[in-house]
XYZ file of C-alpha atoms in Angstrom:
785
model
C -40.089 -46.430 29.675
C -42.500 -48.753 31.481
C -42.987 -51.647 29.020
C -46.382 -52.526 30.518
C -47.762 -49.326 29.022
C -47.131 -50.661 25.498
C -49.627 -53.478 26.044
C -52.125 -51.269 27.873
C -52.193 -48.622 25.121
C -51.766 -51.173 22.276
C -48.541 -49.573 21.118
C -47.463 -52.901 19.591
C -50.336 -52.649 17.112
C -48.908 -49.327 15.960
C -45.569 -51.042 15.324
C -47.353 -53.790 13.357
C -48.955 -51.126 11.181
C -45.561 -49.502 10.690
C -43.955 -52.814 9.677
C -46.471 -53.149 6.823
C -44.932 -50.106 5.157
C -41.317 -51.260 5.337
C -39.896 -52.235 1.941
C -37.075 -54.448 3.263
C -36.387 -56.884 6.081
C -33.916 -54.312 7.407
C -36.675 -51.722 7.724
C -39.016 -54.245 9.346
C -36.452 -55.053 12.026
C -35.933 -51.342 12.754
C -39.705 -50.800 12.975
C -40.236 -53.672 15.391
C -37.413 -52.392 17.610
C -38.818 -48.844 17.793
C -39.180 -47.515 21.342
C -40.227 -44.052 22.580
C -37.472 -41.704 23.736
C -37.639 -39.384 26.742
C -34.945 -37.044 25.325
C -36.321 -33.972 23.559
C -33.399 -33.560 21.128
C -33.595 -37.185 20.055
C -37.362 -36.981 19.555
C -37.037 -33.816 17.476
C -34.338 -35.482 15.370
C -36.588 -38.505 14.788
C -39.522 -36.321 13.785
C -37.321 -34.284 11.441
C -36.239 -37.500 9.721
C -39.880 -38.539 9.313
C -40.809 -35.086 8.030
C -38.002 -35.068 5.452
C -38.894 -38.584 4.288
C -42.527 -37.467 4.004
C -41.435 -34.537 1.818
C -39.242 -36.692 -0.445
C -41.926 -39.381 -0.760
C -44.512 -36.725 -1.670
C -42.298 -35.096 -4.306
C -40.555 -38.128 -5.841
C -42.762 -41.132 -5.041
C -41.624 -44.420 -3.517
C -37.950 -44.738 -2.606
C -35.901 -47.287 -4.664
C -35.407 -50.190 -2.248
C -36.026 -52.947 -4.821
C -33.647 -55.897 -4.551
C -32.386 -55.050 -1.041
C -32.025 -57.998 1.349
C -30.360 -58.476 4.704
C -26.759 -59.269 3.741
C -25.337 -59.027 7.249
C -25.083 -62.837 7.762
C -23.197 -63.172 4.463
C -20.855 -60.313 5.388
C -20.042 -61.925 8.707
C -19.161 -65.174 6.902
C -17.037 -63.278 4.388
C -15.140 -61.710 7.274
C -13.920 -65.181 8.321
C -13.204 -66.141 4.674
C -16.094 -68.617 4.425
C -16.863 -68.820 0.698
C -20.107 -67.088 -0.305
C -22.470 -68.628 -2.821
C -23.399 -66.775 -6.026
C -26.803 -65.609 -4.740
C -25.254 -64.092 -1.625
C -22.741 -62.215 -3.766
C -25.516 -60.985 -6.053
C -27.475 -59.704 -3.022
C -24.391 -57.781 -1.887
C -24.097 -56.133 -5.302
C -27.827 -55.319 -5.194
C -27.429 -53.499 -1.883
C -24.488 -51.502 -3.248
C -26.573 -50.617 -6.295
C -29.538 -49.615 -4.107
C -27.335 -47.342 -1.987
C -26.232 -45.438 -5.094
C -29.835 -45.116 -6.331
C -30.917 -43.832 -2.925
C -28.161 -41.227 -3.008
C -29.303 -39.926 -6.403
C -32.959 -40.101 -5.364
C -32.506 -37.969 -2.233
C -29.916 -35.624 -3.753
C -32.303 -34.751 -6.600
C -34.883 -33.524 -4.063
C -32.326 -31.814 -1.821
C -31.360 -29.361 -4.581
C -34.740 -27.576 -4.551
C -36.250 -28.759 -1.241
C -33.482 -29.143 1.349
C -33.624 -32.361 3.388
C -30.370 -31.964 5.360
C -30.736 -34.972 7.637
C -31.474 -37.480 4.853
C -28.834 -35.920 2.637
C -26.229 -36.256 5.376
C -27.108 -39.956 5.677
C -26.710 -40.780 1.985
C -23.438 -38.861 1.891
C -22.085 -41.442 4.350
C -22.465 -44.330 1.872
C -19.100 -45.747 0.886
C -18.153 -45.952 -2.778
C -18.324 -49.657 -3.660
C -19.022 -49.276 -7.375
C -15.914 -51.224 -8.365
C -16.925 -54.169 -6.132
C -20.447 -54.101 -7.569
C -19.075 -54.162 -11.126
C -16.682 -56.999 -10.276
C -19.518 -59.134 -8.895
C -21.913 -58.383 -11.747
C -19.290 -59.233 -14.347
C -19.151 -62.706 -12.874
C -22.689 -63.458 -11.610
C -26.127 -62.898 -13.180
C -29.404 -62.024 -11.464
C -30.328 -65.726 -11.262
C -27.333 -66.430 -9.049
C -25.357 -68.236 -11.749
C -21.650 -67.770 -12.461
C -21.392 -66.527 -16.055
C -18.972 -67.783 -18.705
C -17.330 -64.352 -18.862
C -16.260 -64.614 -15.215
C -12.880 -65.845 -16.446
C -11.199 -66.930 -19.658
C -10.554 -70.401 -18.196
C -14.232 -70.884 -17.282
C -15.347 -69.853 -20.744
C -12.917 -72.385 -22.289
C -14.073 -75.212 -19.987
C -17.759 -74.562 -20.644
C -17.151 -74.487 -24.371
C -15.531 -77.943 -24.031
C -18.507 -79.112 -21.979
C -20.995 -78.034 -24.622
C -18.984 -79.706 -27.362
C -18.667 -82.941 -25.352
C -22.383 -83.020 -24.442
C -23.295 -82.415 -28.082
C -21.130 -85.314 -29.273
C -22.511 -87.718 -26.677
C -26.110 -86.772 -27.509
C -25.495 -87.127 -31.231
C -24.011 -90.587 -30.748
C -26.839 -91.773 -28.463
C -29.561 -90.277 -30.655
C -28.143 -92.054 -33.691
C -28.221 -95.236 -31.616
C -31.843 -94.898 -30.488
C -32.983 -94.016 -34.031
C -31.368 -97.130 -35.449
C -33.995 -99.679 -36.570
C -31.908 -102.538 -35.216
C -31.908 -101.224 -31.696
C -35.279 -99.437 -31.558
C -37.123 -102.605 -30.518
C -34.677 -103.104 -27.606
C -35.491 -99.722 -26.064
C -38.410 -98.967 -23.771
C -38.531 -95.406 -25.248
C -36.587 -93.700 -27.964
C -35.000 -90.994 -25.821
C -31.734 -89.968 -24.201
C -31.774 -89.151 -20.498
C -29.369 -88.542 -17.577
C -28.705 -90.597 -14.481
C -25.967 -89.770 -11.953
C -24.748 -86.936 -14.222
C -24.124 -89.417 -17.049
C -26.017 -89.839 -20.326
C -27.985 -93.123 -20.587
C -30.741 -94.807 -22.650
C -33.779 -96.835 -21.358
C -33.205 -100.475 -22.363
C -35.627 -103.373 -21.909
C -34.506 -105.875 -19.290
C -34.165 -108.772 -21.759
C -31.722 -106.867 -23.969
C -29.333 -105.978 -21.163
C -26.412 -107.997 -22.573
C -26.742 -106.547 -26.067
C -25.460 -103.057 -25.096
C -22.834 -103.854 -22.452
C -21.693 -100.759 -20.559
C -22.863 -99.685 -17.086
C -26.348 -99.887 -15.519
C -27.036 -96.674 -13.564
C -30.683 -97.170 -12.621
C -33.808 -99.249 -13.226
C -37.522 -98.605 -13.166
C -39.663 -99.491 -10.168
C -40.976 -102.575 -12.007
C -37.486 -103.657 -13.079
C -38.592 -103.902 -16.719
C -36.422 -100.950 -17.775
C -32.707 -100.489 -17.201
C -30.981 -97.141 -17.701
C -27.716 -98.153 -19.348
C -24.692 -96.151 -20.302
C -23.568 -97.982 -23.484
C -19.961 -99.088 -23.558
C -19.358 -96.993 -26.652
C -19.827 -93.689 -24.755
C -18.300 -94.606 -21.365
C -15.008 -92.953 -22.270
C -16.808 -89.871 -23.569
C -18.861 -89.596 -20.366
C -15.702 -89.995 -18.297
C -14.059 -87.119 -20.155
C -17.199 -84.997 -19.715
C -17.185 -85.703 -16.010
C -13.549 -84.625 -15.731
C -14.388 -81.396 -17.535
C -17.269 -80.727 -15.108
C -14.914 -81.206 -12.177
C -12.595 -78.645 -13.725
C -15.574 -76.300 -14.089
C -16.479 -76.718 -10.407
C -12.914 -75.944 -9.334
C -12.826 -72.815 -11.521
C -16.208 -71.619 -10.174
C -14.943 -72.143 -6.615
C -11.849 -70.140 -7.432
C -13.949 -67.274 -8.805
C -16.288 -67.323 -5.789
C -13.341 -67.378 -3.398
C -11.802 -64.375 -5.133
C -15.063 -62.425 -4.928
C -15.502 -63.447 -1.294
C -12.050 -62.097 -0.490
C -12.951 -58.789 -2.166
C -16.127 -58.582 -0.079
C -14.198 -59.511 3.073
C -11.890 -56.528 2.571
C -14.889 -54.168 2.608
C -16.948 -55.897 5.315
C -16.987 -53.035 7.831
C -18.036 -50.431 5.286
C -20.651 -52.740 3.773
C -22.115 -53.449 7.214
C -22.371 -49.704 7.813
C -23.997 -49.194 4.403
C -26.478 -51.962 5.217
C -27.462 -50.254 8.453
C -27.904 -46.953 6.603
C -30.206 -48.568 4.039
C -32.238 -50.095 6.885
C -32.482 -46.699 8.623
C -33.644 -45.011 5.426
C -36.252 -47.703 4.776
C -37.486 -47.282 8.363
C -37.788 -43.488 7.904
C -39.751 -43.858 4.685
C -41.971 -46.470 6.357
C -42.826 -43.869 9.015
C -43.594 -41.359 6.264
C -45.902 -43.758 4.402
C -47.634 -44.722 7.660
C -48.210 -41.012 8.389
C -49.762 -40.625 4.942
C -52.053 -43.587 5.564
C -53.247 -42.175 8.916
C -53.533 -38.593 7.543
C -51.189 -37.699 10.399
C -49.318 -34.435 10.943
C -46.022 -33.309 12.452
C -46.533 -32.286 16.109
C -44.578 -29.605 17.954
C -42.640 -31.078 20.883
C -41.702 -29.688 24.290
C -40.365 -31.004 27.584
C -42.222 -28.747 30.022
C -45.352 -30.841 30.434
C -47.614 -29.064 27.944
C -49.972 -31.064 25.740
C -52.485 -29.790 23.210
C -54.320 -32.035 20.763
C -56.388 -30.525 17.983
C -58.900 -33.067 16.701
C -56.766 -35.957 17.884
C -57.952 -39.347 16.600
C -57.256 -42.812 17.932
C -55.134 -44.424 15.176
C -56.569 -47.928 15.698
C -60.192 -46.859 15.198
C -61.500 -46.542 11.646
C -61.432 -42.975 10.395
C -65.098 -43.351 9.379
C -66.324 -43.735 12.958
C -63.628 -42.193 15.180
C -64.654 -38.995 16.984
C -61.821 -36.400 17.219
C -60.744 -35.213 20.661
C -59.608 -31.714 21.627
C -57.464 -31.699 24.779
C -55.190 -29.145 26.416
C -53.204 -29.999 29.538
C -50.258 -28.516 31.395
C -50.776 -24.748 31.472
C -53.785 -23.537 33.458
C -54.432 -27.004 34.840
C -52.335 -30.149 35.169
C -55.139 -32.606 36.025
C -58.357 -33.410 34.171
C -61.198 -35.320 35.891
C -63.506 -36.864 33.261
C -67.003 -37.933 34.333
C -69.894 -39.398 32.399
C -71.823 -42.618 31.725
C -70.317 -45.903 30.593
C -69.730 -46.483 26.863
C -69.428 -42.729 26.488
C -65.833 -42.814 25.243
C -63.896 -41.942 28.412
C -61.483 -44.852 28.062
C -60.902 -44.147 24.348
C -60.039 -40.532 25.201
C -57.507 -41.719 27.801
C -55.918 -44.133 25.340
C -55.833 -41.497 22.596
C -53.878 -39.091 24.800
C -51.447 -41.787 25.918
C -50.965 -43.491 22.547
C -50.435 -40.277 20.596
C -47.847 -39.214 23.181
C -45.993 -42.514 22.722
C -46.127 -42.163 18.926
C -44.711 -38.635 18.986
C -41.931 -39.689 21.370
C -41.110 -42.466 18.880
C -40.699 -40.020 15.996
C -44.064 -40.814 14.379
C -46.534 -38.283 13.075
C -49.808 -38.224 15.031
C -53.366 -38.370 13.638
C -54.354 -34.840 14.663
C -54.738 -31.445 13.031
C -51.851 -29.096 12.304
C -50.747 -27.095 15.339
C -50.976 -29.951 17.831
C -48.288 -29.963 20.505
C -47.125 -32.891 22.606
C -44.710 -33.358 25.471
C -41.709 -35.628 25.947
C -42.472 -37.399 29.232
C -39.921 -39.460 31.136
C -42.594 -42.176 31.432
C -46.296 -42.761 30.831
C -48.259 -44.804 33.384
C -51.790 -46.087 32.945
C -54.338 -48.062 34.932
C -56.967 -48.854 32.361
C -59.450 -51.714 32.112
C -60.372 -54.626 34.318
C -57.197 -56.459 35.315
C -58.829 -58.922 37.712
C -56.635 -61.993 38.198
C -58.322 -65.237 39.243
C -54.967 -67.009 39.554
C -53.708 -64.402 42.034
C -57.083 -64.254 43.822
C -57.269 -60.497 43.254
C -60.582 -58.666 42.901
C -61.086 -55.836 40.403
C -60.510 -53.289 43.147
C -57.382 -55.075 44.367
C -55.858 -55.341 40.901
C -56.480 -51.651 40.214
C -55.079 -50.638 43.581
C -51.979 -52.821 43.116
C -51.301 -51.164 39.770
C -51.836 -47.659 41.194
C -49.402 -48.393 44.032
C -46.735 -49.310 41.450
C -47.455 -46.055 39.622
C -47.174 -44.006 42.827
C -43.742 -45.467 43.516
C -42.423 -44.942 39.978
C -43.889 -41.618 38.801
C -41.997 -38.308 38.727
C -43.052 -34.701 38.097
C -42.232 -35.291 34.401
C -44.559 -38.285 34.042
C -48.015 -38.658 32.506
C -50.533 -40.682 34.561
C -53.763 -42.058 33.078
C -56.309 -43.556 35.510
C -59.550 -45.173 34.384
C -62.426 -45.452 36.908
C -60.216 -44.573 39.847
C -61.583 -45.925 43.132
C -64.095 -48.229 41.427
C -64.921 -51.755 42.613
C -65.583 -50.999 46.269
C -68.012 -49.134 48.557
C -68.906 -45.832 46.847
C -68.328 -43.684 49.935
C -64.947 -45.229 50.676
C -64.058 -45.500 47.006
C -64.714 -41.822 46.318
C -62.752 -40.755 49.401
C -59.837 -42.986 48.390
C -60.008 -41.681 44.815
C -59.818 -38.062 46.008
C -56.842 -38.880 48.232
C -55.000 -40.649 45.377
C -55.707 -37.861 42.894
C -54.613 -35.217 45.400
C -51.331 -37.044 46.044
C -50.585 -37.380 42.335
C -51.584 -33.761 41.702
C -49.234 -32.480 44.410
C -46.387 -34.426 42.797
C -46.677 -32.097 39.795
C -47.036 -34.684 37.043
C -49.704 -34.492 34.347
C -52.791 -36.615 34.954
C -56.074 -37.510 33.268
C -58.535 -39.613 35.325
C -62.059 -40.891 34.685
C -64.653 -41.643 37.365
C -68.351 -42.143 38.122
C -68.180 -40.541 41.550
C -70.028 -37.225 41.782
C -67.840 -36.250 44.753
C -64.886 -35.887 42.375
C -66.782 -33.214 40.442
C -66.725 -30.997 43.525
C -63.058 -31.815 44.125
C -62.154 -30.720 40.604
C -64.286 -27.594 40.963
C -62.608 -26.437 44.189
C -58.988 -27.476 43.514
C -56.592 -25.129 41.714
C -54.906 -26.726 38.715
C -57.668 -29.357 38.365
C -60.525 -29.110 35.869
C -63.701 -31.061 35.209
C -64.462 -32.660 31.884
C -67.161 -34.961 30.588
C -68.212 -37.042 27.634
C -71.133 -35.453 25.812
C -74.437 -37.342 25.896
C -77.423 -36.622 23.644
C -80.524 -36.953 25.808
C -82.802 -36.740 22.780
C -81.345 -39.839 21.118
C -80.156 -41.489 24.367
C -76.761 -41.957 22.709
C -73.282 -40.712 23.577
C -71.586 -38.432 21.044
C -68.088 -39.487 22.243
C -66.995 -35.836 22.376
C -64.776 -34.748 25.264
C -65.946 -31.480 26.825
C -63.326 -29.683 28.929
C -64.652 -27.548 31.776
C -68.076 -29.186 32.030
C -68.665 -31.985 34.595
C -70.697 -34.949 33.454
C -74.325 -35.555 34.357
C -75.817 -38.916 35.210
C -78.844 -38.254 32.967
C -80.578 -41.153 34.744
C -83.938 -39.379 35.186
C -83.961 -38.091 31.604
C -83.149 -41.521 30.210
C -85.816 -43.170 32.419
C -88.420 -40.648 31.310
C -87.566 -41.133 27.612
C -87.848 -44.890 28.033
C -91.358 -44.557 29.515
C -90.872 -45.050 33.248
C -94.014 -43.740 35.010
C -93.739 -40.119 36.107
C -94.734 -40.900 39.688
C -91.747 -43.169 40.081
C -89.419 -40.542 38.595
C -90.800 -37.878 40.925
C -90.378 -40.197 43.886
C -86.792 -40.808 42.846
C -86.119 -37.104 42.567
C -87.416 -36.725 46.136
C -84.791 -39.198 47.298
C -81.987 -37.038 45.892
C -80.654 -34.480 48.322
C -81.190 -30.819 47.664
C -77.442 -30.309 47.349
C -77.165 -33.000 44.694
C -80.059 -31.437 42.783
C -78.328 -28.068 42.882
C -75.202 -29.662 41.482
C -77.172 -31.334 38.690
C -78.968 -28.083 37.878
C -75.642 -26.262 37.849
C -74.200 -28.820 35.475
C -77.295 -28.575 33.262
C -76.917 -24.791 33.193
C -73.220 -25.087 32.307
C -74.008 -27.512 29.557
C -76.692 -25.228 28.150
C -74.264 -22.312 28.253
C -71.670 -24.447 26.495
C -74.109 -25.385 23.742
C -75.010 -21.723 23.284
C -71.365 -20.663 23.282
C -70.492 -23.369 20.766
C -73.322 -22.265 18.483
C -72.067 -18.689 18.705
C -68.534 -19.831 18.067
C -69.647 -21.722 14.953
C -71.530 -18.624 13.816
C -68.446 -16.483 14.433
C -66.298 -19.001 12.574
C -68.659 -18.873 9.610
C -68.505 -15.068 9.651
C -64.726 -15.242 9.808
C -64.644 -17.598 6.825
C -66.991 -15.274 4.897
C -64.747 -12.349 5.782
C -61.661 -14.241 4.647
C -63.362 -15.117 1.365
C -64.402 -11.482 0.863
C -60.917 -10.237 1.775
C -59.347 -12.637 -0.703
C -61.771 -11.480 -3.423
C -60.953 -7.824 -2.717
C -57.227 -8.555 -2.747
C -57.575 -10.284 -6.104
C -59.558 -7.338 -7.515
C -56.991 -4.910 -6.104
C -54.209 -6.926 -7.711
C -56.040 -6.790 -11.057
C -56.464 -3.005 -10.747
C -52.795 -2.597 -9.923
C -51.836 -4.763 -12.882
C -54.116 -2.709 -15.173
C -52.679 0.515 -13.762
C -49.154 -0.719 -14.402
C -50.075 -1.643 -17.966
C -51.427 1.854 -18.535
C -48.262 3.404 -17.073
C -46.093 1.175 -19.263
C -48.137 2.158 -22.325
C -47.858 5.863 -21.458
C -44.108 5.539 -20.969
C -43.818 3.798 -24.311
C -45.787 6.607 -25.997
C -43.579 9.189 -24.268
C -40.467 7.414 -25.466
C -41.817 7.444 -29.023
C -42.508 11.181 -28.827
C -39.071 11.912 -27.423
C -37.403 9.737 -30.070
C -39.254 11.606 -32.790
C -38.207 14.969 -31.293
C -34.615 13.812 -31.018
C -34.560 12.779 -34.660
C -35.927 16.174 -35.710
C -33.340 17.953 -33.560
C -30.567 15.816 -35.035
C -31.670 16.751 -38.535
C -31.633 20.477 -37.654
C -28.221 20.218 -35.967
C -26.857 18.359 -39.006
C -27.998 21.150 -41.305
C -26.400 23.773 -39.053
C -23.144 21.774 -38.930
C -23.026 21.725 -42.720
C -23.525 25.468 -42.831
C -20.818 25.986 -40.199
C -18.350 23.787 -42.045
C -18.981 25.700 -45.251
C -18.224 28.979 -43.414
C -21.679 30.377 -44.067
C -23.026 32.807 -41.527
C -26.465 31.908 -40.244
C -29.050 34.646 -40.777
C -31.750 35.585 -38.281
C -34.631 34.157 -40.303
C -32.758 30.809 -40.540
C -32.314 30.723 -36.762
C -35.966 31.628 -36.279
C -37.063 28.864 -38.614
C -34.797 26.318 -36.867
C -36.119 27.452 -33.474
C -39.683 27.005 -34.736
C -38.914 23.491 -35.973
C -37.370 22.597 -32.604
C -40.465 23.915 -30.822
C -42.700 21.844 -33.068
C -40.569 18.731 -32.475
C -40.800 19.057 -28.656
C -43.380 16.793 -26.879
C -46.670 18.468 -25.956
C -46.219 17.589 -22.295
C -42.947 18.452 -20.561
C -41.473 15.321 -19.028
C -39.367 17.420 -16.686
C -42.194 19.766 -15.662
C -41.662 18.876 -12.057
C -38.222 20.556 -12.094
C -38.482 23.976 -10.460
C -36.155 26.792 -11.511
C -34.410 28.394 -8.591
C -34.500 32.137 -8.364
C -31.532 33.993 -9.860
C -29.665 35.789 -7.122
C -27.426 38.066 -9.287
C -28.455 40.233 -12.208
C -27.524 38.566 -15.521
C -25.270 40.486 -17.834
C -23.374 40.038 -21.113
C -20.773 37.265 -21.082
C -22.401 35.379 -18.210
C -22.788 31.594 -18.510
C -26.471 30.748 -18.079
C -28.773 27.699 -18.102
C -31.720 27.902 -20.550
C -34.340 25.724 -18.848
C -36.728 25.422 -21.784
C -33.902 23.866 -23.866
C -32.028 22.243 -20.964
C -28.739 23.692 -22.374
C -26.014 26.081 -21.224
C -25.005 29.166 -23.170
C -23.474 32.640 -22.878
C -25.307 35.952 -22.765
C -24.501 38.072 -25.847
C -26.834 41.053 -25.520
C -29.572 42.353 -23.214
C -32.735 43.690 -25.005
C -35.200 44.810 -22.376
C -36.993 41.795 -20.841
C -35.397 39.430 -23.397
C -31.825 38.219 -23.690
C -29.866 37.055 -26.717
C -27.984 33.884 -25.773
C -25.208 32.121 -27.729
C -26.028 28.357 -27.746
C -23.229 26.591 -29.565
C -23.418 27.908 -33.133
C -26.822 29.476 -32.646
C -27.997 32.766 -31.133
C -31.464 32.748 -29.659
C -33.670 35.324 -27.988
C -35.106 33.994 -24.717
C -36.939 35.444 -21.723
C -34.987 36.386 -18.576
C -37.373 34.158 -16.576
C -36.135 31.142 -18.559
C -32.515 31.723 -17.483
C -30.391 30.968 -14.434
C -26.907 32.319 -13.851
C -24.251 29.585 -13.870
C -21.086 31.693 -13.658
C -20.237 35.331 -14.080
C -18.370 36.391 -17.194
C -14.684 37.331 -17.334
C -13.667 40.468 -19.175
C -12.017 38.523 -21.993
C -15.122 36.391 -22.380
C -17.287 39.555 -22.591
C -15.117 40.965 -25.361
C -15.238 37.641 -27.122
C -19.027 37.512 -26.940
C -19.250 41.038 -28.459
C -17.095 40.032 -31.402
C -20.054 39.222 -33.643
C -22.655 36.632 -34.515
C -20.412 34.252 -36.522
C -21.467 30.570 -36.212
C -17.892 29.307 -36.389
C -16.574 28.402 -32.961
C -12.937 28.710 -32.037
C -11.113 26.997 -29.262
C -11.660 29.027 -26.059
C -11.738 28.483 -22.318
C -15.103 26.716 -22.375
C -14.054 24.107 -24.934
C -13.024 20.787 -23.520
C -10.457 18.562 -25.164
C -11.058 15.568 -22.892
C -14.126 13.705 -21.599
C -14.099 11.640 -18.342
C -16.620 8.754 -18.482
C -15.425 6.659 -15.552
C -18.369 5.270 -13.582
C -20.895 5.762 -16.422
C -22.737 2.892 -18.106
C -22.252 2.229 -21.832
C -25.513 3.825 -22.999
C -24.886 7.056 -21.092
C -21.260 7.097 -22.248
C -22.224 6.818 -25.970
C -24.602 9.783 -25.639
C -21.918 11.884 -23.914
C -19.288 10.945 -26.510
C -21.656 11.903 -29.328
C -22.301 15.342 -27.758
C -18.593 15.780 -26.969
C -17.570 15.059 -30.576
C -20.113 17.606 -31.823
C -18.553 20.287 -29.590
C -15.044 19.287 -30.690
C -16.058 19.486 -34.342
C -17.597 22.942 -33.953
C -14.528 24.104 -31.999
C -12.167 22.823 -34.712
C -10.340 20.492 -32.331
C -8.057 18.099 -34.145
C -7.554 15.624 -31.323
C -9.654 14.720 -28.253
C -9.135 12.444 -25.238
C -11.856 10.097 -23.935
C -11.137 8.735 -20.430
C -12.965 5.445 -19.808
C -10.700 3.627 -17.361
C -9.455 0.048 -17.647
C -12.049 -1.948 -15.673
C -13.549 -4.976 -17.473
C -13.033 -3.412 -20.906
C -16.769 -3.254 -21.744
C -16.887 0.561 -21.717
C -13.648 0.859 -23.770
C -14.866 -1.635 -26.402
C -18.269 0.035 -26.731
C -16.824 3.529 -27.127
C -14.235 2.411 -29.694
C -16.931 0.610 -31.682
C -18.930 3.882 -31.720
C -15.855 5.862 -32.799
C -15.158 3.388 -35.587
C -18.575 4.156 -37.134
C -18.603 7.942 -36.467
C -18.306 9.925 -39.694
C -16.256 12.758 -38.154
C -13.625 10.550 -36.507
C -10.583 9.989 -38.683
C -8.853 7.463 -36.431
C -8.424 6.526 -32.817
C -5.866 4.765 -30.605
C -5.201 3.882 -26.968
C -3.209 6.391 -24.930
C 0.576 6.179 -24.962
C 2.797 5.981 -21.912
C 2.208 9.190 -19.940
C -1.224 9.758 -21.596
C -3.112 7.157 -19.549
C -2.365 3.926 -21.411
C -5.312 1.513 -21.858
C -7.509 3.725 -19.654
C -7.869 6.432 -22.351
C -8.718 6.539 -26.072
C -7.265 9.331 -28.281
C -9.475 10.252 -31.293
C -8.277 12.187 -34.362
C -11.016 14.393 -35.884
C -11.475 14.840 -39.636
């Protein structure tokens, strides 16, 4: 990347803003070293890291970088066994601690909101918890070696405290003595040269003996170590030397431990710096109200409300630009101070930011390109020292650009061809623009020359643009208008300022007819643009109203659906209540009939009629299965046939035909039903016909239709219980002594549920699992009472 572009587009100021958001010196260094990349994969990876950091910062708040310092110099010294001081060791433990906090911090977000790139980084931290604990057992947060660092150090420091206490007590008793108080300058004990002394007046020097360690500036006071405590001070000094040696031993041991892990700690340090740098980018994006751009490498650029990041958000005017599809070159015309240069810098600077992995201050949906280089000739670069004019300096810079650019470059030219004769300058500008355009790179150029408007109008792949100017207020609006060439507005401005009309008319006469046509065309285009923009705003308002109405209707529809579902749920609940009531009534009737059957009593017709009436009364008013249609009976029904009675949803056998009605045996009951309510299931066998003609006794015997086993494999527990209950009723009425219930082995849930039901059933005497040859644990054998 051409480094000159960083100064031209003020990229370094962006880095300075980024540095402000770094929490550590490591992050600051990474921010200052940030350079744009021309590789699409690398740029996308950088932007993903920023996006994930933005997500984590938004969900969890500031990342825990407290206490992190740059420990790399200390690690390099530890590698060569140079003893580290306590504060350096504490900083190393702080970085290890911070790496573990960062891991927990990011992992907690990754569980619900995946941040794969950040999570992969923290997973690379080495486990240095034991080293951290070792350091923190020896050194406190003030950088002092603690007594508990070793047993020997604790013993030595205890001796030191005892010795210091004894010396102080002896000296304090001396200074409080009335005989010596007058010889002292002050009644206090102080320290000189690490030895305890007292301030003695000069004239009483000989009275105390001992050693003079210092004197006041006037010489009137001598700081004397009395002879009586010299030996005690000597012993204290020896103890302090022992303490120093023990501290050095502890620090050397800790340094050796750090030295063994230097490579991993250096890697961890770099990871912490990288993470701080990523979160700095995220916080900077939040400050700028920036968004994640889409990136490509095929020369397409689209900014939606792009804002220059170095201009206050209160005054910056957003820019909409699209480049690289229908046209690859934009020629911007318009008056000075209209914002042309700011638009150029916005396009260039936002491209550099995106290529650096930074969010850009633009609306969602903006797309930027990864260029191999960005070149710009912006501003007056006149050099007095090199004796270059404005035109010469611009031309020199453009020549460098022409030699360096490629089809994958972005070229930004401000006031191309300016600083020389207008006729020659415009011709040279057209030639330069044409050469760059043919190269295939993307270009945005500004100019005052009206000739370039015609060039942009006629040339394929080139489009005019201008900076909007409000003639009414005589002020620029700083809005970039694509597709509309700029007007000079000189006559309108002169008229608004009060220049006599005769002069303006004379000036208009000096303008060629062709130039006037161009100006009128531009005025017409501008008017059409204003009209189109007003219509677009009106359409946008209608769209917003429609969206609001659609959302309201969707909400009302959702409420109706919810109310409908509530009504359905209520109806289903009522239906369940009705069915439960009917089932209870039917159970009561069946129980009574079972009692009669067990007692050997024959059921009379009026009893059956009464039971049938009670069943009819117990049935719900509305048939839940009304939608079931009865297929037409193909064969004529006759005595002994097995039939389905649809009104009762039960199977039975035909006993007797009586005109349009049929008497059907349903379990222990005989009922008269209509032929239309029956469907043939299977034709009767001769033996079955004889059996059906035997009489109306309610006692059932074991015949071909009686089952002695029930297969429940594949059924759920609730269905299985209902089937078992019905099966046991049939077995009881058929006088079966033993039945087999096949439930399979499976998970055992079905077997346990069925056996629990059998345990409570009043007609089951006992039950057991099947024996070998009967089915084993896959079958339960029940003995009936």
